[in-house]
């Protein structure tokens, strides 16, 4: 519903009066939009262009910039092993999305049933999501602590290990450990999204299927799963975005270590820009990260067959 | 028909709820009993709990200062979001020349994650002289595109007849927004408040970039900063973590239904 | 309308919290003279006069000496305005012995407290270091 800018003409007078009113309304509309446009222009669009331009320059704060051509890109793509490691790690981190979705579907199915206390269950499982990622990282880092961590204790208790184990310090287990913390945090969120999807599936579909003799598995596979597709894809897209934005968790838990085993693109960008003060090279990394992000988003969208990620945005 | 027993469901859900709570329980427990590196196996239940680690943390870490900073920044973000997003959302309910471009602009801005803008955003903030200030901290979070569309959807759902009637009665644009559209958009307002609050309160990367002095730390930054003060884990550190988590958890528990509703309707962060 | 606001769960909880904080601060303001009182006895339970009691910081980063007091004829010692929320006490007297290092932890800075257990001077207990020492890991 949009309202045409010219009010219905009630008198037969036309001309300058209507024009002035139209102009005033247009001015009002753009005034309303101005703050938002300024904010996003300043903090999203300009930075995007700035990064792009900066990636083709040699520049340090205080000095004038020189044109660098593809120097940084060559350095990044050909000589920088850390970049490729970070790229690989970012992809690796995305695996946590489907894992979390599968668990969340299971939980949602359980909570969806007419049991007493389902809201309490839902609240408890959702509790981890509003917590700040820094605190989640800190807590899980303590859980994974070699000497005093609960995980190390459990591994020894169950006999899986004879000695204290620091999962965050070993190259092979560091990333899965961080992903476990990420899954713990996002699980409740995914569950609620899928729960909302479940609640919109009409009951009579199941009844009709039952009458036709379909067992629980077939009902799930043929009715539930297909109708959950939008919710599932929404969760997957959120999970994919998370692998580009999980700066807080990684920074606090491992800071990219051991070595570069948990270095994501975003943490590498941060280090290049703010630890090594190589703004120009970091801009190049950012451009690469952004292109990679958009490419994955487009692919995911395509696979989902449409605007899966925008389910709840106003249309 | 016999009523179904859901005992299996309950058992599974209790186990899951237990697992989800274990990390939080562990931190709270250790904040009351302190860490003992030499104790193996570690005690599952608190042994000799005492609140004195909280006293230590309170006097050692400027918690109230961090809390105040977070509150100031979050309040600025919430108020700015309400005003800017409602106005923009209202404007988008009208047809006007250039509307398609505006929507395109907003949607493409939404595709740009904040993390892809940190370098220029930092440089801009520096050039504006807003490094290490509350305003500098809050400014990028003054509006979120998702929330604009939340308002737009809410305003779109208001029957046009109501607005037309108000217009015939001679109400000005502002009064229409204030008297009719906002009261009918309480869920959108709640979503705006909750999401802009939580995104500001939990924000870590942006404060990390632009804050220089300890006095300007927000809670997440303070937590991470003081971690590096201590090599070993002591009860006070856990107590500090609990103190940092407590306000967020309290707010969530008080408004959980609305929280869950808002967070799923504003699913992706703008 | 006002009633719904007042009876809202959030208002009640936050209101109670605010009231509790105010009451607590009022209480602290009236009881924060920093008076710490205790007794020193020997192994047989007899009060010891002229014993030196050393109070040191019990903090995360230092063990500096805060204050030193001497016990009177009844074996009592008293600290005033120590301005700390946690400390370690040790009593000592030449020829009689030293006491164990006793941790005193308060709920707030300068809380008034009377120690229930006396510090026992034992010839076998070693005297701890008095000068400032950096505390490494806790």
XYZ file of C-alpha atoms in Angstrom:
723
model
C 0.000 0.000 0.000
C 1.518 3.231 -1.034
C -0.162 6.493 -1.060
C 0.147 8.625 -4.128
C 1.838 11.841 -3.453
C -0.844 14.052 -4.891
C -3.918 14.245 -2.711
C -7.196 13.731 -4.452
C -8.287 16.969 -5.954
C -11.276 18.273 -4.157
C -11.604 21.574 -5.872
C -11.261 22.445 -9.468
C -8.240 24.607 -8.744
C -5.098 23.184 -10.159
C -1.773 24.619 -10.988
C 0.708 26.208 -8.613
C -1.075 25.285 -5.402
C -0.966 21.570 -6.075
C 2.610 21.884 -7.274
C 3.702 23.578 -4.084
C 1.975 20.978 -2.004
C 3.564 18.198 -4.001
C 6.964 19.755 -3.514
C 6.417 20.163 0.169
C 5.429 16.534 0.527
C 8.423 15.394 -1.473
C 10.654 17.527 0.675
C 9.109 16.048 3.781
C 9.629 12.510 2.546
C 13.251 13.050 1.729
C 13.783 14.796 5.036
C 12.412 11.721 6.750
C 14.739 9.531 4.755
C 17.765 11.731 5.091
C 19.183 10.609 8.463
C 19.009 6.942 7.493
C 20.533 7.599 4.090
C 23.320 9.643 5.626
C 24.129 6.918 8.121
C 24.219 4.148 5.552
C 25.957 6.278 2.982
C 28.654 7.156 5.482
C 29.087 3.839 7.172
C 28.320 1.301 4.439
C 28.513 2.658 0.914
C 31.384 5.110 1.227
C 33.513 2.565 3.111
C 32.896 -0.020 0.420
C 34.168 2.318 -2.251
C 36.968 3.570 -0.031
C 38.184 0.011 0.578
C 38.117 -0.638 -3.142
C 40.122 2.482 -3.965
C 42.526 1.919 -1.094
C 43.290 -1.591 -2.284
C 44.902 -0.114 -5.382
C 47.097 2.308 -3.456
C 50.151 2.435 -1.312
C 49.072 4.424 1.704
C 49.956 4.840 5.331
C 48.205 7.308 7.600
C 49.943 10.640 7.388
C 51.564 10.049 4.043
C 50.176 10.755 0.628
C 48.951 7.853 -1.394
C 50.564 6.401 -4.467
C 49.009 4.294 -7.124
C 49.885 0.645 -6.592
C 48.015 -1.088 -9.325
C 47.599 -4.742 -8.645
C 50.564 -4.947 -6.296
C 48.548 -5.801 -3.218
C 46.352 -8.238 -5.079
C 49.389 -10.055 -6.373
C 50.850 -10.143 -2.897
C 47.619 -11.472 -1.474
C 46.845 -14.101 -4.073
C 50.313 -15.335 -4.906
C 52.508 -14.792 -1.872
C 50.237 -14.697 1.134
C 49.693 -18.157 2.560
C 47.831 -16.752 5.510
C 45.169 -15.343 3.204
C 44.487 -18.739 1.709
C 44.529 -20.336 5.142
C 42.033 -17.762 6.388
C 39.860 -18.327 3.330
C 39.916 -22.049 3.927
C 39.122 -21.563 7.618
C 36.171 -19.352 6.761
C 34.808 -22.103 4.531
C 35.519 -24.655 7.244
C 33.589 -22.605 9.767
C 30.543 -22.678 7.507
C 30.145 -26.382 8.167
C 28.824 -25.497 11.607
C 25.683 -24.103 9.951
C 24.183 -27.348 8.645
C 25.218 -29.150 11.814
C 23.404 -26.598 13.922
C 20.382 -26.716 11.617
C 20.058 -30.481 11.910
C 20.194 -30.320 15.702
C 17.796 -27.391 15.701
C 15.261 -29.279 13.583
C 15.373 -32.118 16.065
C 14.869 -29.752 18.977
C 12.102 -27.866 17.227
C 10.223 -31.093 16.538
C 10.465 -32.006 20.204
C 9.395 -28.609 21.482
C 6.604 -28.383 18.932
C 4.708 -31.173 20.633
C 1.866 -30.407 23.028
C 3.852 -30.855 26.232
C 3.728 -28.887 29.412
C 6.555 -26.433 29.944
C 7.450 -26.045 26.285
C 7.910 -22.333 26.728
C 10.352 -22.989 29.561
C 12.328 -25.381 27.380
C 12.317 -22.874 24.574
C 13.539 -20.086 26.823
C 16.348 -22.165 28.287
C 17.576 -23.322 24.894
C 17.306 -19.793 23.491
C 19.116 -18.301 26.469
C 22.549 -18.597 24.891
C 21.714 -16.411 21.909
C 21.322 -12.931 23.483
C 24.585 -13.319 25.389
C 27.524 -11.305 24.168
C 29.862 -13.320 21.993
C 32.840 -12.140 24.032
C 31.419 -13.716 27.169
C 30.510 -16.888 25.286
C 34.056 -17.076 23.994
C 35.501 -16.502 27.434
C 33.290 -19.142 29.021
C 34.071 -21.736 26.396
C 37.741 -20.948 26.520
C 37.620 -21.813 30.202
C 35.679 -24.980 29.472
C 38.360 -26.031 27.003
C 41.201 -25.133 29.351
C 43.771 -27.871 29.504
C 44.217 -28.140 33.245
C 40.994 -26.996 34.801
C 38.507 -27.157 31.957
C 35.408 -29.260 32.148
C 35.969 -30.725 28.680
C 39.457 -31.872 29.573
C 38.070 -33.459 32.700
C 35.319 -35.250 30.807
C 37.774 -36.585 28.266
C 39.857 -38.032 31.057
C 36.820 -39.271 32.931
C 35.495 -41.198 29.967
C 38.914 -42.597 29.287
C 39.251 -40.944 25.898
C 42.458 -39.404 27.092
C 44.975 -40.198 29.813
C 46.329 -36.706 30.195
C 44.924 -33.208 30.330
C 43.894 -32.114 26.864
C 43.843 -28.569 25.569
C 41.580 -28.747 22.547
C 42.118 -25.099 21.723
C 45.860 -25.552 21.572
C 45.998 -28.402 19.101
C 45.848 -27.518 15.437
C 43.464 -30.272 14.462
C 40.897 -29.702 17.190
C 41.035 -25.924 17.602
C 38.583 -25.055 14.840
C 36.022 -27.733 15.760
C 36.236 -26.543 19.350
C 35.477 -22.959 18.358
C 32.688 -24.171 16.097
C 31.208 -26.056 19.044
C 31.001 -22.815 20.984
C 29.419 -21.091 17.994
C 26.873 -23.864 17.572
C 26.034 -23.708 21.277
C 25.229 -20.041 20.923
C 23.210 -20.148 17.721
C 21.269 -23.330 18.404
C 18.400 -21.679 20.251
C 18.035 -19.071 17.546
C 17.834 -21.661 14.776
C 15.394 -23.701 16.829
C 13.011 -20.790 17.187
C 13.178 -19.985 13.475
C 12.360 -23.569 12.588
C 9.713 -23.712 15.274
C 8.018 -20.725 13.656
C 8.173 -22.572 10.364
C 6.697 -25.698 11.928
C 3.838 -23.742 13.407
C 2.804 -22.521 9.983
C 2.363 -26.021 8.578
C -1.343 -26.824 8.534
C -2.360 -29.756 10.690
C -4.766 -31.190 8.136
C -1.874 -32.108 5.871
C -0.618 -34.517 8.493
C -4.071 -35.884 9.138
C -4.655 -36.502 5.484
C -1.299 -38.243 5.248
C -2.087 -40.383 8.278
C -5.354 -41.446 6.710
C -3.448 -42.375 3.586
C -1.282 -44.621 5.750
C 1.947 -42.634 5.802
C 4.178 -43.377 8.773
C 5.933 -40.752 10.861
C 9.105 -40.847 8.816
C 7.273 -40.361 5.516
C 5.182 -37.578 6.995
C 8.362 -35.826 8.090
C 10.166 -36.359 4.845
C 7.309 -35.516 2.520
C 5.447 -32.800 4.392
C 7.548 -31.252 7.125
C 10.903 -31.010 5.438
C 9.751 -29.468 2.156
C 7.578 -26.927 3.951
C 10.472 -26.060 6.214
C 12.705 -25.173 3.322
C 12.445 -21.390 3.731
C 13.219 -21.603 7.439
C 16.089 -23.997 6.879
C 17.622 -21.811 4.220
C 17.235 -18.751 6.395
C 19.211 -20.536 9.096
C 21.880 -21.640 6.637
C 22.333 -18.135 5.329
C 22.617 -16.795 8.861
C 25.203 -19.459 9.576
C 27.140 -18.547 6.463
C 27.126 -14.901 7.413
C 28.376 -15.940 10.845
C 31.546 -17.389 9.385
C 32.379 -13.954 8.004
C 31.455 -12.083 11.152
C 32.495 -14.303 14.074
C 35.273 -11.964 15.034
C 34.411 -11.747 18.720
C 34.365 -15.462 19.355
C 37.660 -16.235 17.620
C 39.453 -13.201 19.003
C 38.648 -14.111 22.569
C 38.999 -17.879 22.337
C 42.097 -18.387 20.234
C 42.996 -15.129 18.464
C 43.472 -17.111 15.290
C 45.775 -19.667 16.837
C 47.334 -22.131 17.271
C 49.436 -20.839 14.435
C 46.723 -19.798 12.008
C 44.445 -22.747 12.544
C 41.457 -20.635 13.513
C 42.278 -17.478 11.601
C 39.195 -16.278 9.773
C 39.286 -13.675 7.016
C 37.817 -11.077 9.343
C 40.393 -11.639 12.081
C 43.151 -11.456 9.508
C 41.766 -8.174 8.193
C 41.714 -6.817 11.733
C 45.294 -7.827 12.384
C 46.584 -6.478 9.084
C 44.859 -3.148 9.630
C 45.114 -2.520 13.334
C 48.038 -4.564 14.553
C 50.368 -4.216 11.596
C 48.860 -0.884 10.494
C 48.888 -1.962 6.878
C 45.663 -0.255 5.937
C 46.189 -0.589 2.215
C 46.840 -4.314 2.277
C 44.026 -4.847 4.756
C 41.719 -3.027 2.354
C 42.703 -5.508 -0.322
C 41.887 -8.354 2.030
C 38.551 -6.728 2.808
C 37.688 -6.464 -0.870
C 38.509 -10.145 -1.326
C 36.456 -11.052 1.735
C 33.498 -9.033 0.495
C 33.611 -10.523 -2.992
C 33.828 -13.970 -1.504
C 30.889 -13.193 0.777
C 28.692 -11.895 -2.028
C 29.598 -14.863 -4.223
C 28.619 -17.344 -1.526
C 25.421 -15.434 -0.796
C 24.455 -15.488 -4.446
C 25.192 -19.201 -4.747
C 23.237 -19.970 -1.595
C 20.343 -17.865 -2.795
C 20.381 -19.626 -6.122
C 20.414 -23.041 -4.518
C 17.554 -21.989 -2.293
C 15.639 -21.064 -5.389
C 14.856 -17.477 -4.638
C 14.876 -14.929 -1.882
C 15.357 -17.412 0.916
C 17.327 -15.096 3.082
C 14.820 -12.341 2.936
C 11.836 -14.278 4.208
C 10.888 -11.888 6.955
C 11.849 -8.638 5.350
C 8.894 -6.561 4.328
C 7.832 -7.073 0.769
C -8.101 -42.372 22.087
C -5.479 -42.720 24.783
C -3.591 -39.540 25.451
C -0.003 -39.835 24.366
C 2.764 -39.965 26.916
C 5.491 -37.508 26.184
C 7.926 -38.847 28.721
C 10.589 -39.508 26.094
C 10.294 -35.968 24.793
C 10.574 -34.549 28.284
C 13.634 -36.616 29.096
C 15.384 -35.552 25.900
C 14.497 -31.907 26.354
C 15.619 -31.924 29.958
C 18.933 -33.404 28.877
C 19.309 -30.767 26.170
C 18.358 -27.941 28.520
C 20.912 -29.293 30.980
C 23.648 -29.324 28.341
C 22.811 -25.802 27.258
C 23.024 -24.568 30.838
C 26.222 -26.347 31.834
C 28.615 -23.650 30.579
C 26.738 -20.936 32.439
C 26.435 -23.078 35.549
C 30.164 -23.815 35.439
C 31.099 -20.166 35.344
C 28.718 -19.252 38.145
C 29.912 -22.166 40.256
C 33.575 -21.265 39.808
C 32.838 -17.640 40.589
C 31.663 -18.790 43.998
C 34.415 -21.270 44.786
C 37.481 -20.139 42.906
C 39.687 -22.148 40.613
C 41.939 -24.856 41.911
C 44.405 -26.044 39.338
C 45.444 -28.953 41.483
C 42.004 -30.320 42.140
C 41.304 -33.331 39.980
C 38.583 -34.358 39.586
C 37.035 -30.911 39.786
C 34.016 -30.715 42.028
C 30.683 -30.639 40.259
C 28.884 -28.850 43.045
C 30.211 -25.745 44.755
C 32.444 -26.561 47.713
C 32.605 -23.788 50.336
C 30.974 -21.130 48.196
C 31.570 -17.529 49.128
C 30.759 -14.217 47.496
C 34.134 -12.609 48.097
C 35.376 -13.035 44.545
C 32.628 -10.647 43.539
C 33.924 -8.180 46.125
C 37.425 -8.535 44.702
C 36.211 -8.037 41.151
C 34.128 -5.022 42.132
C 37.066 -3.184 43.671
C 39.644 -4.204 41.143
C 37.766 -3.732 37.884
C 35.933 -0.464 37.112
C 32.740 -2.371 36.448
C 30.352 0.508 37.114
C 32.257 2.683 34.659
C 32.040 0.010 31.960
C 28.365 -0.500 32.728
C 27.693 3.217 32.487
C 29.458 3.449 29.133
C 27.451 0.569 27.739
C 24.235 2.136 29.021
C 25.009 5.537 27.501
C 25.924 4.122 24.112
C 22.936 1.759 24.061
C 20.526 4.524 25.046
C 21.813 6.768 22.279
C 21.478 3.923 19.791
C 17.946 3.037 20.879
C 16.614 6.577 20.733
C 18.292 7.273 17.388
C 16.985 4.030 15.942
C 13.420 4.721 17.014
C 13.378 8.159 15.478
C 15.349 7.516 12.305
C 13.794 4.142 11.506
C 10.219 5.215 12.132
C 10.611 8.281 9.939
C 12.310 6.353 7.173
C 9.805 3.513 7.416
C 6.956 5.971 7.169
C 8.487 7.688 4.176
C 8.787 4.353 2.442
C 5.053 3.747 2.672
C 4.498 6.524 0.170
C 5.041 6.443 -3.559
C 7.440 9.113 -4.649
C 9.869 9.749 -7.471
C 13.134 8.021 -6.771
C 11.637 5.499 -4.386
C 13.038 2.585 -6.324
C 16.539 3.993 -6.052
C 16.184 4.581 -2.366
C 15.050 1.009 -1.754
C 17.873 -0.264 -3.938
C 20.327 1.799 -1.944
C 19.037 0.449 1.313
C 18.968 -3.165 0.212
C 22.477 -2.985 -1.164
C 23.661 -1.377 2.047
C 22.150 -4.297 3.862
C 24.310 -6.656 1.827
C 27.438 -4.971 3.156
C 28.273 -6.479 6.542
C 29.733 -4.077 9.072
C 32.891 -6.201 9.127
C 33.642 -5.231 5.535
C 33.689 -1.562 6.479
C 35.847 -1.439 9.564
C 38.891 0.269 8.075
C 37.143 3.216 6.434
C 34.639 3.452 9.292
C 37.584 3.821 11.637
C 39.217 6.433 9.419
C 35.975 8.391 9.086
C 35.431 8.332 12.825
C 38.992 9.515 13.324
C 38.569 12.348 10.852
C 35.364 13.407 12.572
C 37.274 13.569 15.831
C 34.967 11.008 17.370
C 37.526 8.433 18.391
C 37.180 7.387 21.991
C 33.789 9.084 22.436
C 30.339 7.808 23.220
C 28.962 9.391 20.063
C 31.618 7.753 17.943
C 30.750 4.433 19.490
C 27.026 4.836 18.909
C 26.974 6.537 15.511
C 27.311 3.544 13.150
C 24.553 1.856 15.122
C 22.125 4.780 14.891
C 20.029 2.905 12.364
C 19.619 -0.600 11.017
C 18.032 -1.291 7.664
C 16.199 -4.368 8.861
C 14.498 -2.245 11.497
C 13.436 0.344 8.934
C 11.632 -2.377 7.040
C 10.075 -3.613 10.260
C 8.488 -0.193 10.679
C 7.540 -0.026 7.014
C 5.751 -3.375 7.204
C 3.962 -2.298 10.327
C 2.837 0.993 8.820
C 1.796 -0.708 5.596
C -0.511 -2.945 7.574
C -2.526 -0.055 8.913
C -5.808 0.249 7.037
C -5.652 3.209 4.669
C -9.182 4.160 5.623
C -7.993 5.130 9.076
C -5.367 7.432 7.674
C -7.704 8.902 5.098
C -10.243 9.601 7.786
C -7.585 11.352 9.841
C -6.522 13.383 6.862
C -10.067 14.469 6.205
C -10.250 15.544 9.821
C -7.346 17.811 9.048
C -4.538 16.196 11.031
C -1.046 17.107 9.966
C 1.481 14.512 8.850
C 3.205 14.501 12.226
C 0.018 14.039 14.186
C -0.997 11.170 11.972
C 2.258 9.403 12.732
C 2.081 10.175 16.407
C -1.585 9.520 17.107
C -2.443 6.697 14.756
C 0.495 4.895 13.257
C 2.798 4.582 16.251
C 0.189 3.313 18.717
C -0.787 0.668 16.178
C 2.855 -0.330 15.715
C 3.822 -1.290 19.232
C 5.368 -4.622 18.179
C 7.539 -2.798 15.662
C 8.592 -0.348 18.344
C 9.386 -3.200 20.724
C 11.417 -4.945 18.042
C 13.329 -1.767 17.334
C 14.103 -1.220 20.995
C 15.118 -4.785 21.697
C 17.268 -5.319 18.619
C 19.015 -1.950 18.677
C 19.656 -2.480 22.379
C 21.098 -5.944 22.093
C 23.214 -5.143 19.023
C 24.693 -2.161 20.784
C 25.101 -3.835 24.166
C 26.926 -6.889 22.804
C 29.047 -5.030 20.280
C 32.739 -5.780 20.635
C 34.598 -5.140 17.401
C 33.657 -1.493 17.010
C 34.595 -0.497 20.589
C 37.777 -2.476 20.167
C 38.705 -0.318 17.197
C 37.952 3.143 18.448
C 38.339 3.117 22.216
C 41.718 4.190 23.576
C 41.214 4.759 27.303
C 40.073 2.335 29.945
C 37.454 4.827 31.108
C 35.633 4.536 27.785
C 35.477 0.749 27.674
C 32.086 -0.810 27.238
C 31.289 -4.084 28.993
C 32.372 -6.510 26.241
C 35.592 -4.601 25.709
C 36.212 -4.422 29.448
C 35.760 -8.152 29.811
C 38.236 -8.923 27.078
C 40.698 -6.286 28.246
C 40.874 -7.562 31.783
C 41.340 -11.116 30.659
C 44.794 -10.236 29.522
C 45.609 -8.859 32.971
C 45.519 -12.312 34.436
C 47.437 -15.270 33.151
C 45.797 -17.669 35.506
C 42.121 -18.067 36.058
C 40.929 -16.913 39.421
C 37.527 -16.735 40.993
C 37.412 -12.959 40.515
C 37.718 -13.316 36.772
C 34.744 -15.668 36.679
C 32.879 -13.299 38.973
C 33.585 -10.483 36.543
C 32.257 -12.577 33.663
C 29.072 -13.252 35.612
C 28.719 -9.551 36.396
C 29.101 -8.738 32.712
C 26.529 -11.322 31.665
C 24.011 -10.554 34.368
C 22.376 -7.367 32.989
C 21.861 -8.859 29.516
C 20.418 -12.033 30.950
C 18.156 -10.142 33.305
C 16.749 -7.999 30.502
C 16.216 -11.090 28.384
C 14.421 -13.013 31.111
C 12.145 -10.082 31.865
C 11.075 -9.688 28.242
C 11.768 -13.123 26.815
C 8.659 -13.601 24.801
C 9.106 -10.263 23.073
C 12.820 -10.918 22.724
C 12.318 -14.181 20.919
C 9.663 -12.695 18.696
C 11.805 -9.686 17.826
C 14.991 -11.554 17.232
C 13.382 -13.908 14.772
C 11.584 -11.192 12.873
C 14.733 -9.160 12.543
C 16.645 -12.264 11.635
C 19.660 -10.985 9.792
C 21.705 -8.185 11.194
C 21.705 -5.128 8.976
C -2.822 2.536 32.821
C -0.442 3.510 35.602
C -1.380 0.331 37.410
C -0.314 -1.887 34.493
C 3.012 -0.134 34.344
C 3.571 -0.496 38.066
C 2.525 -4.125 38.280
C 4.534 -5.106 35.250
C 7.030 -7.847 35.963
C 9.909 -5.725 34.715
C 9.038 -2.737 36.875
C 8.730 -4.863 39.995
C 12.041 -6.607 39.457
C 13.977 -3.520 38.473
C 12.272 -1.488 41.163
C 13.158 -4.014 43.843
C 16.692 -4.086 42.531
C 16.953 -0.301 42.687
C 15.542 -0.179 46.203
C 17.903 -2.926 47.345
C 20.898 -1.079 45.916
C 19.897 2.138 47.636
C 19.294 0.449 50.971
C 22.613 -1.398 50.717
C 24.507 1.796 50.003
C 22.858 3.570 52.908
C 23.856 0.714 55.181
C 27.432 0.789 53.947
C 27.657 4.538 54.401
C 26.760 4.139 58.049
C 29.065 1.226 58.772
C 32.285 1.776 56.966
C 34.676 2.958 59.626
C 37.119 0.234 58.815
C 37.292 -1.058 62.374
C 38.848 -4.487 62.604
C 39.103 -5.999 66.061
C 40.559 -9.300 67.185
C 42.508 -11.089 69.891
C 45.877 -12.774 70.043
C 46.414 -15.766 72.308
C 49.181 -18.268 72.858
C 48.912 -22.035 72.483
C 47.392 -22.399 75.917
C 44.687 -19.871 75.214
C 46.105 -17.015 77.272
C 45.843 -13.541 75.773
C 49.178 -12.106 74.712
C 50.033 -8.460 75.250
C 52.352 -6.429 73.077
C 52.089 -8.803 70.177
C 52.626 -7.247 66.776
C 49.830 -7.775 64.290
C 50.644 -7.136 60.654
C 47.920 -6.538 58.123
C 48.914 -6.993 54.488
C 47.011 -6.613 51.262
C 45.254 -9.639 49.865
C 44.810 -8.524 46.316
C 45.388 -9.866 42.872
C 48.620 -8.019 42.329
C 50.316 -7.091 45.573
C 50.969 -8.060 49.181
C 52.018 -4.710 50.560
C 51.780 -4.041 54.243
C 48.745 -1.998 55.165
C 49.250 -1.341 58.842
C 50.834 -2.754 61.995
C 49.148 -2.678 65.366
C 50.049 -3.915 68.829
C 47.813 -5.776 71.219
C 46.852 -4.214 74.539
C 46.700 -5.781 78.047
C 43.728 -7.959 77.146
C 45.394 -9.246 74.014
C 43.134 -7.238 71.746
C 44.229 -5.396 68.655
C 42.370 -2.894 66.582
C 42.770 -1.439 63.124
C 41.023 1.737 62.056
C 40.248 3.041 58.570
C 42.223 0.383 56.834
C 40.509 1.224 53.476
C 40.585 -2.323 52.193
C 38.090 -5.072 51.460
C 40.439 -8.022 51.959
C 43.641 -8.576 53.896
C 45.957 -11.080 55.495
C 46.716 -10.879 59.214
C 49.627 -12.374 61.014
C 50.486 -11.894 64.673
C 53.983 -12.258 66.039
C 55.859 -11.848 69.311
C 59.468 -12.571 69.977
C 59.901 -15.600 72.155
C 56.277 -16.689 71.886
C 55.879 -17.427 68.223
C 53.906 -16.501 65.144
C 50.345 -17.065 64.152
C 49.068 -18.591 60.958
C 48.380 -16.150 58.150
C 44.703 -15.486 58.411
C 42.675 -14.162 55.495
C 40.064 -11.570 56.296
C 37.582 -10.957 53.507
C 34.945 -8.290 53.838
C 31.758 -7.655 51.925
C 32.711 -4.093 51.258
C 35.579 -1.744 51.767
C 36.046 -0.675 55.373
C 33.422 -3.016 56.735
C 33.489 -3.110 60.508
C 34.338 -6.560 61.711
C 35.195 -8.395 64.899
C 37.132 -11.588 64.350
C 35.483 -14.554 66.003
C 38.592 -16.711 66.134
C 41.665 -15.503 67.940
C 45.085 -15.532 66.335
C 47.107 -18.249 67.996
C 50.835 -17.694 68.490
C 52.684 -20.898 67.805
C 56.470 -21.267 68.148
C 56.508 -23.687 65.227
C 54.913 -21.373 62.683
C 57.216 -19.418 60.440
C 56.828 -15.713 59.951
C 55.781 -14.755 56.470
C 57.604 -12.098 54.454
C 56.630 -8.604 55.523
C 57.934 -6.546 52.641
C 55.862 -6.013 49.536
C 55.857 -9.053 47.348
C 54.393 -9.358 43.874
C 51.815 -12.069 43.770
C 52.191 -14.256 40.703
C 49.462 -16.752 40.082
C 46.827 -17.092 42.732
